[in-house]
Structures are given as structure tokens and as C-alpha cells.
Amino acid sequence: MKQAIVARVDLGMGEGKLAAQVAHASLSAYEDTRQSTQTEWKGSGQKKIVLKGSGEDELFRLADKADREGIPHAIIRDAGHTQLDPGIVTALAVGPASESVIDRVTGDLTLYWCGRHANSNKLSG
């Protein structure tokens, strides 16, 4: 079990803003998940990964793919109180669900690294 959160790199969000958007996405998708899946995910350590999204179009494409797979997901739009204008799409959470199902949607994306550790490592299954 895992959850993948895809955050937009094109917005240049600060690290705190990024963390807040990822948290909003994670919780929103979790709340839309069946109780049995919530319990299983919580019992297995609530594994999460944060991935790079190139822009709004990619997030909506991934959300459509998650919908076709029957995976709970949530698109997050910023409220506009700090760094971004209101309504800007910032993140997408996919799952929690089984790792293989999540990977069918997000497996081609790269990990989101902040600061001096930035690189473009690809995830593998």
C-alpha cells in the first residue's frame, strides 16, 4: 500500500508551501478512500512518495488515469493566501491503494527532491 502525491515543479513553490500542498492532497485523497483501505494503509505505515509534476495539464491527465483505475485521488487548488493566486492547481494525491495500482498511474514520474539533493531519479516499480 502507498499513496503518491504529485506536486507541480513549474510553480516554484517554497519548501513550506510545497509541504502544505502535499499535506492537503494526502489528507483529501485519504478522506475519499474506503474505510477498509484506510485501515490497511494506516496499519502498514502510511507509505507516501512525492513526485514531480510538470504542470496543471499533467496533474489532470494523471487524475483521469486514476479515475479510470478506480483509485481515490484529489486535486488541490490553492486558496491564494500566500505565494500563489487563488485557484491555481498545485498538487494531486493518488491513493492510498496497492503499490502496483499506484505505479500504473504514477510509475513514470520522478521523485521530488528539494534543496541540495535535487536530481532526477526515476522510480522503479
PDB file of C-alpha atoms in Angstrom:
ATOM      1  CA  MET A   1       0.000   0.000   0.000  1.00  0.00           C
ATOM      2  CA  LYS A   2       1.122   3.529  -0.741  1.00  0.00           C
ATOM      3  CA  GLN A   3      -0.020   6.970  -1.728  1.00  0.00           C
ATOM      4  CA  ALA A   4       1.643   9.117  -4.393  1.00  0.00           C
ATOM      5  CA  ILE A   5       1.452  12.891  -4.287  1.00  0.00           C
ATOM      6  CA  VAL A   6       2.368  14.759  -7.467  1.00  0.00           C
ATOM      7  CA  ALA A   7       3.404  18.384  -6.937  1.00  0.00           C
ATOM      8  CA  ARG A   8       3.942  20.931  -9.665  1.00  0.00           C
ATOM      9  CA  VAL A   9       7.567  21.967 -10.182  1.00  0.00           C
ATOM     10  CA  ASP A  10       6.722  24.788 -12.589  1.00  0.00           C
ATOM     11  CA  LEU A  11       5.216  26.982  -9.851  1.00  0.00           C
ATOM     12  CA  GLY A  12       8.443  27.429  -7.885  1.00  0.00           C
ATOM     13  CA  MET A  13       6.701  26.898  -4.540  1.00  0.00           C
ATOM     14  CA  GLY A  14       8.831  27.398  -1.454  1.00  0.00           C
ATOM     15  CA  GLU A  15       9.535  24.318   0.639  1.00  0.00           C
ATOM     16  CA  GLY A  16       6.943  25.247   3.279  1.00  0.00           C
ATOM     17  CA  LYS A  17       4.294  25.917   0.643  1.00  0.00           C
ATOM     18  CA  LEU A  18       5.129  22.627  -1.058  1.00  0.00           C
ATOM     19  CA  ALA A  19       4.819  20.760   2.247  1.00  0.00           C
ATOM     20  CA  ALA A  20       1.417  22.316   2.932  1.00  0.00           C
ATOM     21  CA  GLN A  21       0.076  21.479  -0.528  1.00  0.00           C
ATOM     22  CA  VAL A  22       1.315  17.887  -0.268  1.00  0.00           C
ATOM     23  CA  ALA A  23      -0.363  17.559   3.147  1.00  0.00           C
ATOM     24  CA  HIS A  24      -3.656  18.956   1.795  1.00  0.00           C
ATOM     25  CA  ALA A  25      -3.558  16.493  -1.103  1.00  0.00           C
ATOM     26  CA  SER A  26      -2.697  13.490   1.061  1.00  0.00           C
ATOM     27  CA  LEU A  27      -5.484  14.121   3.542  1.00  0.00           C
ATOM     28  CA  SER A  28      -8.081  14.928   0.868  1.00  0.00           C
ATOM     29  CA  ALA A  29      -7.481  11.687  -1.043  1.00  0.00           C
ATOM     30  CA  TYR A  30      -7.353   9.688   2.191  1.00  0.00           C
ATOM     31  CA  GLU A  31     -10.760  11.033   3.212  1.00  0.00           C
ATOM     32  CA  ASP A  32     -12.223   9.734  -0.075  1.00  0.00           C
ATOM     33  CA  THR A  33     -10.831   6.230   0.479  1.00  0.00           C
ATOM     34  CA  ARG A  34     -12.888   3.241   1.647  1.00  0.00           C
ATOM     35  CA  GLN A  35     -12.639   2.550   5.375  1.00  0.00           C
ATOM     36  CA  SER A  36     -11.061  -0.883   4.837  1.00  0.00           C
ATOM     37  CA  THR A  37      -8.322   0.636   2.651  1.00  0.00           C
ATOM     38  CA  GLN A  38      -7.739   3.428   5.177  1.00  0.00           C
ATOM     39  CA  THR A  39      -7.284   0.855   7.932  1.00  0.00           C
ATOM     40  CA  GLU A  40      -4.916  -1.292   5.847  1.00  0.00           C
ATOM     41  CA  TRP A  41      -2.807   1.713   4.790  1.00  0.00           C
ATOM     42  CA  LYS A  42      -2.610   3.093   8.327  1.00  0.00           C
ATOM     43  CA  GLY A  43      -1.621  -0.333   9.637  1.00  0.00           C
ATOM     44  CA  SER A  44       1.148  -0.674   7.062  1.00  0.00           C
ATOM     45  CA  GLY A  45       2.906   2.607   7.915  1.00  0.00           C
ATOM     46  CA  GLN A  46       1.092   5.112   5.639  1.00  0.00           C
ATOM     47  CA  LYS A  47       3.767   4.949   2.911  1.00  0.00           C
ATOM     48  CA  LYS A  48       3.856   8.082   0.748  1.00  0.00           C
ATOM     49  CA  ILE A  49       6.025   9.331  -2.097  1.00  0.00           C
ATOM     50  CA  VAL A  50       6.160  12.839  -3.522  1.00  0.00           C
ATOM     51  CA  LEU A  51       6.711  13.091  -7.266  1.00  0.00           C
ATOM     52  CA  LYS A  52       7.374  15.860  -9.781  1.00  0.00           C
ATOM     53  CA  GLY A  53       4.526  17.103 -11.944  1.00  0.00           C
ATOM     54  CA  SER A  54       5.346  19.314 -14.923  1.00  0.00           C
ATOM     55  CA  GLY A  55       2.150  21.362 -14.841  1.00  0.00           C
ATOM     56  CA  GLU A  56      -1.601  21.515 -14.472  1.00  0.00           C
ATOM     57  CA  ASP A  57      -2.292  19.510 -17.644  1.00  0.00           C
ATOM     58  CA  GLU A  58      -0.201  16.605 -16.368  1.00  0.00           C
ATOM     59  CA  LEU A  59      -1.991  16.577 -12.999  1.00  0.00           C
ATOM     60  CA  PHE A  60      -5.396  16.424 -14.691  1.00  0.00           C
ATOM     61  CA  ARG A  61      -4.193  13.691 -17.064  1.00  0.00           C
ATOM     62  CA  LEU A  62      -2.994  11.630 -14.087  1.00  0.00           C
ATOM     63  CA  ALA A  63      -6.251  12.285 -12.207  1.00  0.00           C
ATOM     64  CA  ASP A  64      -8.199  10.977 -15.211  1.00  0.00           C
ATOM     65  CA  LYS A  65      -5.997   7.888 -15.271  1.00  0.00           C
ATOM     66  CA  ALA A  66      -6.544   7.334 -11.523  1.00  0.00           C
ATOM     67  CA  ASP A  67     -10.281   7.707 -12.049  1.00  0.00           C
ATOM     68  CA  ARG A  68     -10.255   5.069 -14.806  1.00  0.00           C
ATOM     69  CA  GLU A  69      -8.315   2.739 -12.454  1.00  0.00           C
ATOM     70  CA  GLY A  70     -10.845   3.342  -9.661  1.00  0.00           C
ATOM     71  CA  ILE A  71      -8.232   4.868  -7.350  1.00  0.00           C
ATOM     72  CA  PRO A  72      -9.205   7.600  -4.895  1.00  0.00           C
ATOM     73  CA  HIS A  73      -7.488  10.860  -5.752  1.00  0.00           C
ATOM     74  CA  ALA A  74      -7.651  14.572  -5.021  1.00  0.00           C
ATOM     75  CA  ILE A  75      -6.666  17.672  -6.994  1.00  0.00           C
ATOM     76  CA  ILE A  76      -5.659  20.614  -4.795  1.00  0.00           C
ATOM     77  CA  ARG A  77      -6.284  24.249  -5.699  1.00  0.00           C
ATOM     78  CA  ASP A  78      -4.514  26.924  -3.682  1.00  0.00           C
ATOM     79  CA  ALA A  79      -6.593  29.339  -1.608  1.00  0.00           C
ATOM     80  CA  GLY A  80      -4.331  32.241  -2.590  1.00  0.00           C
ATOM     81  CA  HIS A  81      -3.408  33.437   0.894  1.00  0.00           C
ATOM     82  CA  THR A  82       0.383  33.415   0.460  1.00  0.00           C
ATOM     83  CA  GLN A  83       2.574  32.688  -2.584  1.00  0.00           C
ATOM     84  CA  LEU A  84       0.065  31.815  -5.316  1.00  0.00           C
ATOM     85  CA  ASP A  85      -3.074  33.241  -6.838  1.00  0.00           C
ATOM     86  CA  PRO A  86      -6.380  31.684  -5.750  1.00  0.00           C
ATOM     87  CA  GLY A  87      -7.473  28.598  -7.663  1.00  0.00           C
ATOM     88  CA  ILE A  88      -4.107  27.520  -9.018  1.00  0.00           C
ATOM     89  CA  VAL A  89      -3.807  23.728  -9.118  1.00  0.00           C
ATOM     90  CA  THR A  90      -0.769  22.755  -7.028  1.00  0.00           C
ATOM     91  CA  ALA A  91      -0.876  19.023  -6.321  1.00  0.00           C
ATOM     92  CA  LEU A  92      -2.587  15.702  -6.909  1.00  0.00           C
ATOM     93  CA  ALA A  93      -2.721  12.790  -4.481  1.00  0.00           C
ATOM     94  CA  VAL A  94      -3.353   9.288  -5.825  1.00  0.00           C
ATOM     95  CA  GLY A  95      -4.365   6.601  -3.364  1.00  0.00           C
ATOM     96  CA  PRO A  96      -3.803   5.054  -0.940  1.00  0.00           C
ATOM     97  CA  ALA A  97      -4.029   1.811  -2.852  1.00  0.00           C
ATOM     98  CA  SER A  98      -1.806  -1.149  -3.630  1.00  0.00           C
ATOM     99  CA  GLU A  99       1.643  -0.176  -4.868  1.00  0.00           C
ATOM    100  CA  SER A 100       1.160  -1.883  -8.229  1.00  0.00           C
ATOM    101  CA  VAL A 101      -2.064   0.043  -8.877  1.00  0.00           C
ATOM    102  CA  ILE A 102      -0.500   3.375  -7.887  1.00  0.00           C
ATOM    103  CA  ASP A 103       2.504   2.637 -10.116  1.00  0.00           C
ATOM    104  CA  ARG A 104       0.195   2.152 -13.118  1.00  0.00           C
ATOM    105  CA  VAL A 105      -0.719   5.817 -12.745  1.00  0.00           C
ATOM    106  CA  THR A 106       2.478   7.467 -11.454  1.00  0.00           C
ATOM    107  CA  GLY A 107       5.289   4.971 -12.097  1.00  0.00           C
ATOM    108  CA  ASP A 108       6.904   7.048 -14.863  1.00  0.00           C
ATOM    109  CA  LEU A 109       7.348  10.161 -12.711  1.00  0.00           C
ATOM    110  CA  THR A 110      10.480  11.204 -10.845  1.00  0.00           C
ATOM    111  CA  LEU A 111      10.890  11.815  -7.133  1.00  0.00           C
ATOM    112  CA  TYR A 112      10.510  15.395  -5.947  1.00  0.00           C
ATOM    113  CA  TRP A 113      13.752  16.437  -4.257  1.00  0.00           C
ATOM    114  CA  CYS A 114      14.244  19.801  -2.554  1.00  0.00           C
ATOM    115  CA  GLY A 115      17.441  21.701  -1.930  1.00  0.00           C
ATOM    116  CA  ARG A 116      20.929  20.399  -2.458  1.00  0.00           C
ATOM    117  CA  HIS A 117      19.791  16.820  -3.062  1.00  0.00           C
ATOM    118  CA  ALA A 118      17.929  17.682  -6.274  1.00  0.00           C
ATOM    119  CA  ASN A 119      18.265  15.122  -9.034  1.00  0.00           C
ATOM    120  CA  SER A 120      16.014  13.297 -11.473  1.00  0.00           C
ATOM    121  CA  ASN A 121      15.971   9.729 -10.159  1.00  0.00           C
ATOM    122  CA  LYS A 122      13.287   7.633 -11.812  1.00  0.00           C
ATOM    123  CA  LEU A 123      11.136   5.448  -9.612  1.00  0.00           C
ATOM    124  CA  SER A 124      11.110   1.775 -10.367  1.00  0.00           C
ATOM    125  CA  GLY A 125       8.116  -0.396  -9.535  1.00  0.00           C
TER     126      GLY A 125
END
